[in-house]
Amino acid sequence: MSSVDQQREHFESISDTYFDARQHPNHLLYKKLMWELFFERNGHVLHDGGKVIEPMCGYSEGKAILEQHCGKTFDYSGFDFSESIIDRAKKNYPSADIYVQDVTKFEGHEQYDLMILIGGLHHVYAHVSSVLERLVSALK
């Protein structure tokens, strides 16, 4: 079994626990403070109507962060390799373009203005160079 398949199986088995842990007040406070500081310094990262992609999106936290801090409208796409995690993300954002995709096999057919990547690369550590090449090719 490949390391990517092992990660996918692991996430499928812990997706509910992982979601609950990310709702803990300490975690939420940390994210709030971190992203407030980031957008205070980098509020210009997205123009109104921009196209955003969130690889390894998990529960599409990047979408929520951008909505909360940017004050801009944007066209969002997100993907993750865990079906159970994507199912929950789709429930939270039913009209968003959220789908199952293995980042190690990603081929960007569109060009995006912004990519938001939150904590996913360590899950594909053995493939980081090729994953980054694939992702960068999707940016304008």
PDB file of C-alpha atoms in Angstrom:
ATOM      1  CA  MET A   1       0.000   0.000   0.000  1.00  0.00           C
ATOM      2  CA  SER A   2       1.372   3.425  -0.930  1.00  0.00           C
ATOM      3  CA  SER A   3       2.000   6.146   1.653  1.00  0.00           C
ATOM      4  CA  VAL A   4      -0.800   8.216   0.087  1.00  0.00           C
ATOM      5  CA  ASP A   5      -3.251   5.316   0.397  1.00  0.00           C
ATOM      6  CA  GLN A   6      -2.175   4.834   4.029  1.00  0.00           C
ATOM      7  CA  GLN A   7      -2.846   8.512   4.743  1.00  0.00           C
ATOM      8  CA  ARG A   8      -6.248   8.338   3.050  1.00  0.00           C
ATOM      9  CA  GLU A   9      -7.263   5.266   5.066  1.00  0.00           C
ATOM     10  CA  HIS A  10      -6.054   6.912   8.255  1.00  0.00           C
ATOM     11  CA  PHE A  11      -8.109  10.050   7.597  1.00  0.00           C
ATOM     12  CA  GLU A  12     -11.167   8.024   6.716  1.00  0.00           C
ATOM     13  CA  SER A  13     -10.906   6.313  10.121  1.00  0.00           C
ATOM     14  CA  ILE A  14     -10.415   9.503  12.181  1.00  0.00           C
ATOM     15  CA  SER A  15     -12.345  12.136  10.229  1.00  0.00           C
ATOM     16  CA  ASP A  16     -14.999  12.730  12.914  1.00  0.00           C
ATOM     17  CA  THR A  17     -12.436  12.889  15.739  1.00  0.00           C
ATOM     18  CA  TYR A  18     -10.248  15.195  13.656  1.00  0.00           C
ATOM     19  CA  PHE A  19     -13.188  17.506  12.985  1.00  0.00           C
ATOM     20  CA  ASP A  20     -14.123  17.633  16.681  1.00  0.00           C
ATOM     21  CA  ALA A  21     -10.520  18.398  17.712  1.00  0.00           C
ATOM     22  CA  ARG A  22     -10.413  21.325  15.282  1.00  0.00           C
ATOM     23  CA  GLN A  23     -13.470  22.803  17.038  1.00  0.00           C
ATOM     24  CA  HIS A  24     -11.736  23.018  20.438  1.00  0.00           C
ATOM     25  CA  PRO A  25     -11.742  26.602  21.814  1.00  0.00           C
ATOM     26  CA  ASN A  26      -7.927  26.716  22.026  1.00  0.00           C
ATOM     27  CA  HIS A  27      -7.570  25.717  18.397  1.00  0.00           C
ATOM     28  CA  LEU A  28     -10.213  28.230  17.302  1.00  0.00           C
ATOM     29  CA  LEU A  29      -8.536  31.034  19.246  1.00  0.00           C
ATOM     30  CA  TYR A  30      -5.139  30.194  17.755  1.00  0.00           C
ATOM     31  CA  LYS A  31      -6.586  30.277  14.222  1.00  0.00           C
ATOM     32  CA  LYS A  32      -8.447  33.513  14.897  1.00  0.00           C
ATOM     33  CA  LEU A  33      -5.343  35.325  16.131  1.00  0.00           C
ATOM     34  CA  MET A  34      -3.068  33.924  13.441  1.00  0.00           C
ATOM     35  CA  TRP A  35      -5.358  34.797  10.527  1.00  0.00           C
ATOM     36  CA  GLU A  36      -6.236  38.252  11.905  1.00  0.00           C
ATOM     37  CA  LEU A  37      -2.520  39.084  11.969  1.00  0.00           C
ATOM     38  CA  PHE A  38      -1.931  37.609   8.524  1.00  0.00           C
ATOM     39  CA  PHE A  39      -4.736  39.577   6.875  1.00  0.00           C
ATOM     40  CA  GLU A  40      -3.823  42.737   8.758  1.00  0.00           C
ATOM     41  CA  ARG A  41      -0.467  42.546   6.967  1.00  0.00           C
ATOM     42  CA  ASN A  42      -1.610  40.919   3.708  1.00  0.00           C
ATOM     43  CA  GLY A  43      -5.171  42.048   3.128  1.00  0.00           C
ATOM     44  CA  HIS A  44      -4.447  42.562  -0.570  1.00  0.00           C
ATOM     45  CA  VAL A  45      -3.876  38.859  -1.390  1.00  0.00           C
ATOM     46  CA  LEU A  46      -7.172  38.434  -3.221  1.00  0.00           C
ATOM     47  CA  HIS A  47      -9.002  40.714  -5.622  1.00  0.00           C
ATOM     48  CA  ASP A  48     -12.777  40.821  -5.862  1.00  0.00           C
ATOM     49  CA  GLY A  49     -14.012  38.017  -8.109  1.00  0.00           C
ATOM     50  CA  GLY A  50     -10.721  36.108  -7.940  1.00  0.00           C
ATOM     51  CA  LYS A  51     -10.423  32.371  -8.437  1.00  0.00           C
ATOM     52  CA  VAL A  52      -9.212  30.411  -5.395  1.00  0.00           C
ATOM     53  CA  ILE A  53      -8.120  26.808  -5.082  1.00  0.00           C
ATOM     54  CA  GLU A  54      -7.579  24.987  -1.803  1.00  0.00           C
ATOM     55  CA  PRO A  55      -5.649  21.736  -2.309  1.00  0.00           C
ATOM     56  CA  MET A  56      -5.896  19.248   0.549  1.00  0.00           C
ATOM     57  CA  CYS A  57      -8.804  21.383   1.740  1.00  0.00           C
ATOM     58  CA  GLY A  58     -10.008  19.128   4.528  1.00  0.00           C
ATOM     59  CA  TYR A  59     -13.232  20.738   5.703  1.00  0.00           C
ATOM     60  CA  SER A  60     -12.627  23.800   3.474  1.00  0.00           C
ATOM     61  CA  GLU A  61     -11.298  25.899   6.326  1.00  0.00           C
ATOM     62  CA  GLY A  62      -9.498  28.099   3.812  1.00  0.00           C
ATOM     63  CA  LYS A  63     -12.822  29.089   2.276  1.00  0.00           C
ATOM     64  CA  ALA A  64     -14.169  30.074   5.686  1.00  0.00           C
ATOM     65  CA  ILE A  65     -10.996  32.017   6.512  1.00  0.00           C
ATOM     66  CA  LEU A  66     -11.094  33.959   3.257  1.00  0.00           C
ATOM     67  CA  GLU A  67     -14.806  34.711   3.658  1.00  0.00           C
ATOM     68  CA  GLN A  68     -14.233  35.971   7.187  1.00  0.00           C
ATOM     69  CA  HIS A  69     -11.153  38.101   6.547  1.00  0.00           C
ATOM     70  CA  CYS A  70     -11.011  39.201   2.912  1.00  0.00           C
ATOM     71  CA  GLY A  71     -14.319  40.953   2.421  1.00  0.00           C
ATOM     72  CA  LYS A  72     -14.181  39.970  -1.253  1.00  0.00           C
ATOM     73  CA  THR A  73     -16.256  37.691  -3.414  1.00  0.00           C
ATOM     74  CA  PHE A  74     -14.363  34.801  -4.972  1.00  0.00           C
ATOM     75  CA  ASP A  75     -14.833  31.630  -6.967  1.00  0.00           C
ATOM     76  CA  TYR A  76     -13.715  28.718  -4.760  1.00  0.00           C
ATOM     77  CA  SER A  77     -12.600  25.183  -5.584  1.00  0.00           C
ATOM     78  CA  GLY A  78     -11.267  22.751  -3.009  1.00  0.00           C
ATOM     79  CA  PHE A  79     -10.202  19.136  -3.016  1.00  0.00           C
ATOM     80  CA  ASP A  80      -8.986  16.450  -0.660  1.00  0.00           C
ATOM     81  CA  PHE A  81      -8.314  12.725  -0.934  1.00  0.00           C
ATOM     82  CA  SER A  82     -10.628  11.743   1.922  1.00  0.00           C
ATOM     83  CA  GLU A  83     -14.204  11.081   0.841  1.00  0.00           C
ATOM     84  CA  SER A  84     -15.613  11.372   4.366  1.00  0.00           C
ATOM     85  CA  ILE A  85     -13.939  14.732   4.891  1.00  0.00           C
ATOM     86  CA  ILE A  86     -15.156  15.991   1.510  1.00  0.00           C
ATOM     87  CA  ASP A  87     -18.681  14.812   2.346  1.00  0.00           C
ATOM     88  CA  ARG A  88     -18.661  17.010   5.446  1.00  0.00           C
ATOM     89  CA  ALA A  89     -17.172  19.966   3.552  1.00  0.00           C
ATOM     90  CA  LYS A  90     -19.912  19.671   0.928  1.00  0.00           C
ATOM     91  CA  LYS A  91     -22.550  19.711   3.676  1.00  0.00           C
ATOM     92  CA  ASN A  92     -21.054  22.945   5.027  1.00  0.00           C
ATOM     93  CA  TYR A  93     -20.724  24.513   1.560  1.00  0.00           C
ATOM     94  CA  PRO A  94     -23.252  22.795  -0.733  1.00  0.00           C
ATOM     95  CA  SER A  95     -22.855  25.262  -3.607  1.00  0.00           C
ATOM     96  CA  ALA A  96     -19.034  25.230  -3.584  1.00  0.00           C
ATOM     97  CA  ASP A  97     -16.895  23.255  -6.018  1.00  0.00           C
ATOM     98  CA  ILE A  98     -15.473  20.688  -3.572  1.00  0.00           C
ATOM     99  CA  TYR A  99     -14.368  17.294  -4.789  1.00  0.00           C
ATOM    100  CA  VAL A 100     -12.251  14.200  -4.076  1.00  0.00           C
ATOM    101  CA  GLN A 101      -8.785  14.390  -5.633  1.00  0.00           C
ATOM    102  CA  ASP A 102      -5.358  13.009  -4.753  1.00  0.00           C
ATOM    103  CA  VAL A 103      -2.936  15.949  -4.725  1.00  0.00           C
ATOM    104  CA  THR A 104      -0.118  13.705  -5.939  1.00  0.00           C
ATOM    105  CA  LYS A 105      -2.087  13.194  -9.160  1.00  0.00           C
ATOM    106  CA  PHE A 106      -3.512  16.715  -9.477  1.00  0.00           C
ATOM    107  CA  GLU A 107      -3.449  18.255 -12.921  1.00  0.00           C
ATOM    108  CA  GLY A 108      -4.714  21.818 -12.905  1.00  0.00           C
ATOM    109  CA  HIS A 109      -6.860  22.468 -15.920  1.00  0.00           C
ATOM    110  CA  GLU A 110      -7.718  25.973 -14.770  1.00  0.00           C
ATOM    111  CA  GLN A 111      -5.629  28.905 -13.604  1.00  0.00           C
ATOM    112  CA  TYR A 112      -6.186  30.406 -10.164  1.00  0.00           C
ATOM    113  CA  ASP A 113      -5.387  33.787  -8.648  1.00  0.00           C
ATOM    114  CA  LEU A 114      -4.806  32.439  -5.152  1.00  0.00           C
ATOM    115  CA  MET A 115      -4.033  29.122  -3.546  1.00  0.00           C
ATOM    116  CA  ILE A 116      -4.626  28.576   0.150  1.00  0.00           C
ATOM    117  CA  LEU A 117      -2.879  25.563   1.612  1.00  0.00           C
ATOM    118  CA  ILE A 118      -3.341  24.834   5.293  1.00  0.00           C
ATOM    119  CA  GLY A 119      -1.215  22.100   6.801  1.00  0.00           C
ATOM    120  CA  GLY A 120      -1.444  19.479   4.074  1.00  0.00           C
ATOM    121  CA  LEU A 121       2.073  19.017   2.774  1.00  0.00           C
ATOM    122  CA  HIS A 122       3.250  16.936   5.716  1.00  0.00           C
ATOM    123  CA  HIS A 123       0.729  14.284   4.665  1.00  0.00           C
ATOM    124  CA  VAL A 124       2.520  13.838   1.343  1.00  0.00           C
ATOM    125  CA  TYR A 125       6.078  14.412   2.587  1.00  0.00           C
ATOM    126  CA  ALA A 126       7.542  11.835   0.204  1.00  0.00           C
ATOM    127  CA  HIS A 127       6.000  13.677  -2.759  1.00  0.00           C
ATOM    128  CA  VAL A 128       6.427  17.327  -1.777  1.00  0.00           C
ATOM    129  CA  SER A 129       8.573  18.365  -4.744  1.00  0.00           C
ATOM    130  CA  SER A 130       6.268  16.882  -7.373  1.00  0.00           C
ATOM    131  CA  VAL A 131       3.144  18.092  -5.528  1.00  0.00           C
ATOM    132  CA  LEU A 132       4.470  21.651  -5.426  1.00  0.00           C
ATOM    133  CA  GLU A 133       5.291  21.527  -9.133  1.00  0.00           C
ATOM    134  CA  ARG A 134       1.747  20.360  -9.874  1.00  0.00           C
ATOM    135  CA  LEU A 135       0.170  23.020  -7.688  1.00  0.00           C
ATOM    136  CA  VAL A 136       2.285  25.926  -8.881  1.00  0.00           C
ATOM    137  CA  SER A 137       1.323  25.149 -12.456  1.00  0.00           C
ATOM    138  CA  ALA A 138      -2.302  25.971 -11.549  1.00  0.00           C
ATOM    139  CA  LEU A 139      -1.477  29.545 -10.489  1.00  0.00           C
ATOM    140  CA  LYS A 140      -1.705  32.510 -12.835  1.00  0.00           C
TER     141      LYS A 140
END
